[in-house]
C-alpha positions as CSV (number, residue, x, y, z in Angstrom):
1,X,-22.7,-11.3,12.9
2,X,-21.4,-9.6,9.5
3,X,-23.2,-6.4,8.6
4,X,-23.2,-5.4,4.9
5,X,-22.3,-1.8,5.1
6,X,-20.5,0.9,2.7
7,X,-16.6,1.4,3.7
8,X,-17.5,5.1,4.8
9,X,-20.2,3.6,7.1
10,X,-17.8,0.3,8.2
11,X,-14.4,2.4,8.9
12,X,-16.7,5.0,11.2
13,X,-18.2,2.3,13.2
14,X,-15.3,0.3,13.6
15,X,-12.1,2.4,14.2
16,X,-11.8,5.1,16.6
17,X,-9.0,7.4,17.6
18,X,-6.3,5.8,19.8
19,X,-7.3,1.9,18.3
20,X,-4.4,-0.6,17.4
21,X,-5.5,-1.3,14.0
22,X,-3.9,-3.8,11.6
23,X,-4.6,-3.4,7.9
24,X,-3.2,-6.7,6.5
25,X,-2.2,-8.5,3.2
26,X,0.8,-10.1,2.4
27,X,1.7,-8.5,-0.9
28,X,-1.6,-10.0,-2.1
29,X,-5.1,-8.6,-1.1
30,X,-3.5,-5.4,0.8
31,X,-6.4,-3.3,2.5
32,X,-5.7,-0.4,0.2
33,X,-9.2,1.1,0.1
34,X,-10.3,0.4,3.5
35,X,-6.8,2.4,4.5
36,X,-7.6,4.9,2.1
37,X,-10.9,6.0,3.7
38,X,-9.5,5.9,7.3
39,X,-7.3,8.7,5.7
40,X,-10.3,10.5,4.4
41,X,-12.1,10.2,8.3
42,X,-9.0,11.4,9.8
43,X,-8.5,8.8,12.4
44,X,-5.6,9.4,14.5
45,X,-3.4,8.2,17.3
46,X,-3.4,4.9,15.8
47,X,-0.8,2.1,16.7
48,X,-0.7,0.0,13.4
49,X,0.5,-3.7,13.4
50,X,1.8,-5.3,10.2
51,X,4.0,-7.5,9.2
52,X,5.1,-5.5,6.1
53,X,4.5,-1.9,6.3
54,X,4.3,-0.9,2.9
55,X,3.0,2.1,0.8
56,X,-0.8,1.9,3.0
57,X,1.2,2.7,6.3
58,X,3.8,5.1,4.4
59,X,0.8,7.1,3.6
60,X,-1.2,6.7,6.9
61,X,2.1,7.8,8.7
62,X,3.1,10.4,6.1
63,X,-1.0,12.3,7.3
64,X,0.1,12.1,10.9
65,X,-2.3,9.2,11.7
66,X,-0.1,6.9,13.7
67,X,1.6,7.2,16.9
68,X,2.9,3.9,17.2
69,X,4.1,1.5,14.3
70,X,4.4,-2.5,15.3
71,X,6.4,-4.2,12.8
72,X,8.7,-6.6,10.2
73,X,10.3,-5.4,7.8
74,X,9.7,-1.8,6.4
75,X,9.8,-0.8,2.7
76,X,8.2,-0.3,-0.5
77,X,8.1,-4.0,-2.0
78,X,10.5,-4.4,-4.7
79,X,11.3,-0.6,-4.9
80,X,13.2,0.5,-1.6
81,X,12.3,2.9,1.1
82,X,9.5,4.2,2.8
83,X,10.3,7.4,2.8
84,X,7.3,8.9,4.8
85,X,8.0,6.5,7.3
86,X,11.7,7.2,7.6
87,X,11.2,11.3,7.8
88,X,8.7,10.6,10.8
89,X,11.3,8.9,12.6
90,X,14.2,10.6,11.4
91,X,12.8,14.3,11.4
92,X,9.6,13.9,13.3
93,X,7.7,14.7,10.2
94,X,4.5,15.5,10.3
95,X,4.9,13.9,14.1
96,X,7.3,11.4,15.6
97,X,6.6,8.0,16.1
98,X,7.2,5.0,18.0
99,X,8.5,1.7,16.5
100,X,8.8,-1.8,17.5
101,X,10.5,-4.0,15.1
102,X,10.4,-7.5,15.1
103,X,11.0,-10.6,13.1
104,X,8.4,-12.0,10.6
105,X,8.2,-15.5,12.8
106,X,7.5,-13.2,15.3
107,X,4.8,-11.2,14.2
108,X,3.0,-14.4,12.7
109,X,3.6,-16.1,15.9
110,X,1.9,-13.1,17.8
111,X,-1.0,-12.9,15.9
112,X,-1.5,-17.0,16.3
113,X,-0.9,-16.1,19.7
114,X,-3.8,-13.5,19.5
115,X,-6.1,-15.8,18.1
116,X,-5.7,-18.7,20.4
117,X,-6.9,-16.1,23.3
118,X,-3.0,-16.8,24.8
119,X,-1.2,-13.6,26.4
120,X,1.9,-14.1,24.6
121,X,3.6,-16.4,21.7
122,X,6.6,-18.7,22.6
123,X,8.7,-19.7,19.3
124,X,12.4,-20.5,18.4
125,X,13.9,-17.1,16.9
126,X,16.2,-14.3,17.5
127,X,19.3,-16.4,18.1
128,X,22.4,-14.3,17.7
129,X,19.9,-11.6,16.9
130,X,20.2,-7.7,17.8
131,X,16.4,-6.5,17.7
132,X,16.0,-7.5,21.6
133,X,18.6,-5.3,22.4
134,X,16.2,-2.3,21.1
135,X,12.9,-3.7,21.4
136,X,12.0,-4.1,24.8
137,X,9.1,-6.2,23.9
138,X,11.1,-9.7,23.0
139,X,11.9,-11.6,25.7
140,X,12.7,-15.3,26.6
141,X,11.6,-18.1,28.6
142,X,12.6,-21.7,29.3
143,X,11.0,-24.3,28.4
144,X,9.8,-26.6,31.8
145,X,10.0,-29.9,29.6
146,X,13.6,-29.7,27.9
147,X,15.2,-26.4,29.5
148,X,15.5,-24.6,26.2
149,X,15.3,-21.2,26.2
150,X,12.7,-19.8,23.7
151,X,11.8,-16.3,22.7
152,X,8.6,-15.0,23.7
153,X,6.7,-11.5,22.5
154,X,3.2,-10.2,23.5
155,X,0.1,-11.4,21.7
156,X,-1.5,-9.1,18.8
157,X,-5.0,-8.2,19.6
158,X,-5.7,-5.4,17.7
159,X,-9.1,-3.5,18.5
160,X,-10.1,-3.9,14.5
161,X,-8.4,-5.5,11.7
162,X,-8.9,-4.9,7.8
163,X,-8.4,-7.6,5.0
164,X,-10.0,-7.8,1.6
165,X,-10.9,-10.8,-0.2
166,X,-12.2,-12.3,-3.3
167,X,-15.7,-13.1,-2.5
168,X,-18.4,-12.9,0.5
169,X,-21.6,-14.7,0.9
170,X,-25.1,-13.3,1.8
171,X,-24.9,-14.8,4.9
172,X,-21.1,-12.8,5.4
173,X,-19.1,-15.7,5.0
174,X,-15.5,-14.7,3.5
175,X,-13.7,-16.6,0.6
176,X,-10.1,-15.9,0.6
177,X,-8.0,-17.5,-2.2
178,X,-4.0,-17.4,-3.4
179,X,-1.2,-16.3,-1.1
180,X,-3.3,-15.9,2.6
181,X,-0.4,-14.4,4.5
182,X,-1.7,-13.9,8.3
183,X,-5.4,-12.7,7.3
184,X,-6.7,-15.9,9.2
185,X,-4.9,-15.1,12.2
186,X,-5.9,-11.4,12.5
187,X,-9.3,-12.2,11.7
188,X,-9.3,-14.5,15.2
189,X,-7.4,-12.5,17.1
190,X,-9.3,-8.7,16.7
191,X,-11.7,-7.9,18.3
192,X,-13.2,-6.0,15.3
193,X,-13.0,-7.4,11.9
194,X,-13.7,-5.2,8.4
195,X,-13.2,-6.9,5.2
196,X,-13.8,-5.3,1.6
197,X,-14.5,-7.7,-0.9
198,X,-14.3,-8.0,-5.0
199,X,-18.3,-9.3,-5.3
200,X,-20.6,-10.7,-3.1
201,X,-22.2,-14.0,-4.0
202,X,-25.6,-16.3,-2.9
203,X,-23.3,-19.1,-1.2
204,X,-20.2,-21.3,-1.4
205,X,-22.1,-24.4,-2.0
206,X,-20.3,-24.9,-5.3
207,X,-16.4,-24.4,-3.9
208,X,-14.0,-26.8,-2.7
209,X,-14.4,-27.9,1.2
210,X,-10.8,-26.7,2.0
211,X,-10.5,-23.5,0.7
212,X,-10.1,-20.8,3.3
213,X,-13.5,-19.2,4.6
214,X,-13.9,-16.7,7.9
215,X,-17.2,-17.8,9.1
216,X,-19.9,-14.5,9.3
217,X,-19.7,-14.8,13.0
218,X,-16.0,-13.9,13.1
219,X,-16.9,-10.6,11.1
220,X,-18.0,-6.9,11.9
221,X,-18.7,-5.3,8.5
222,X,-18.2,-6.3,4.9
223,X,-17.8,-3.6,2.3
224,X,-18.4,-4.9,-1.4
225,X,-15.5,-2.5,-3.2
226,X,-14.4,-4.1,-6.3
227,X,-10.6,-3.1,-7.1
228,X,-10.1,-2.7,-3.1
229,X,-6.7,-4.1,-3.0
230,X,-5.0,-1.8,-6.1
231,X,-2.2,-1.7,-6.6
232,X,-1.5,-5.0,-4.8
233,X,-3.3,-7.7,-6.2
234,X,-6.0,-10.6,-5.8
235,X,-5.8,-13.5,-7.6
236,X,-8.6,-14.1,-9.9
237,X,-9.3,-10.5,-10.6
238,X,-6.2,-8.3,-11.2
239,X,-2.2,-8.2,-10.9
240,X,-0.4,-6.4,-9.3
241,X,0.3,-2.8,-10.6
242,X,4.5,-2.5,-10.4
243,X,4.3,1.2,-12.0
244,X,2.1,2.3,-9.0
245,X,4.9,1.3,-6.5
246,X,7.7,2.7,-8.8
247,X,5.8,5.8,-8.9
248,X,5.1,6.2,-5.1
249,X,8.8,5.6,-4.4
250,X,9.2,9.6,-6.2
251,X,6.0,10.9,-5.1
252,X,7.0,9.8,-1.4
253,X,10.5,11.1,-1.6
254,X,9.1,15.3,-1.7
255,X,6.6,16.3,1.4
256,X,5.0,18.9,-1.2
257,X,4.4,16.4,-3.7
258,X,3.1,13.5,-1.4
259,X,0.3,16.3,0.0
260,X,-0.5,17.1,-3.3
261,X,-0.8,13.5,-4.3
262,X,-2.7,12.4,-1.1
263,X,-5.5,15.4,-1.5
264,X,-6.1,14.6,-4.9
265,X,-6.1,10.8,-5.4
266,X,-7.2,10.0,-1.5
267,X,-8.9,12.8,0.5
268,X,-10.8,14.1,-2.7
269,X,-11.7,10.7,-4.1
270,X,-13.9,7.5,-2.6
271,X,-14.3,4.0,-2.8
272,X,-15.1,3.5,-6.5
273,X,-12.1,5.2,-8.0
274,X,-10.4,1.6,-7.2
275,X,-12.2,-0.4,-9.7
276,X,-12.1,2.4,-12.1
277,X,-8.2,2.1,-11.5
278,X,-8.3,-1.6,-12.1
279,X,-9.9,-1.2,-15.4
280,X,-7.8,1.2,-16.9
281,X,-4.9,-1.8,-16.1
């Protein structure tokens, strides 16, 4: 049953050292505010799962929080490298990390398998690909009906998932509009789900019945954090801040500059800064 909490309370209660955590959002609705609160609370030894690690995972890795990253495509969207992630992999700064790389299809199927309570995902994929040579968790099975060789990967079952959405009702139901990505699947696959939202409304009675709504019983905690996806975007509220992604490429290229920026803009800041940044766009 969903509880309404401040973001610091929600993170403190639901994210613990050593957890497997997913901060999901596919270009749209990326939970930056939640990730920054996790950084402020100094959570460590995390296994981070995400379809497209972008700058929030670059920041978390650069702050030494991650011991392992399970992902598909790591990059600063539309810009280039994740420089903090690369530094951790190549030079062990600030610590070495383990990586398991998948395809987008494998990640999406693994979330769906976790949501269904299955131990693994079975799908057509990786034919002619080299990833199975470097990722031991990519296996194959033979279909008992057709004899076809199919790919298989372990289901994703995060200890906790963080997502951002447009609205929560007073009951704790969650409304997601626009590009949904795997937010529905990760919420159903995770043991605990924390949602940051742009606004809280009385109910969804006047909305179209085919919208994506996560019922309150799938949610552990709801935090009202306007602007909580910035610099990614929230459909109907604010656009993607492309300048922030371009700037990150320069910030993340230098360890000292990265450390200084994180101190000023994350460690010394709070959830309220996100609404202020959006208002300044």
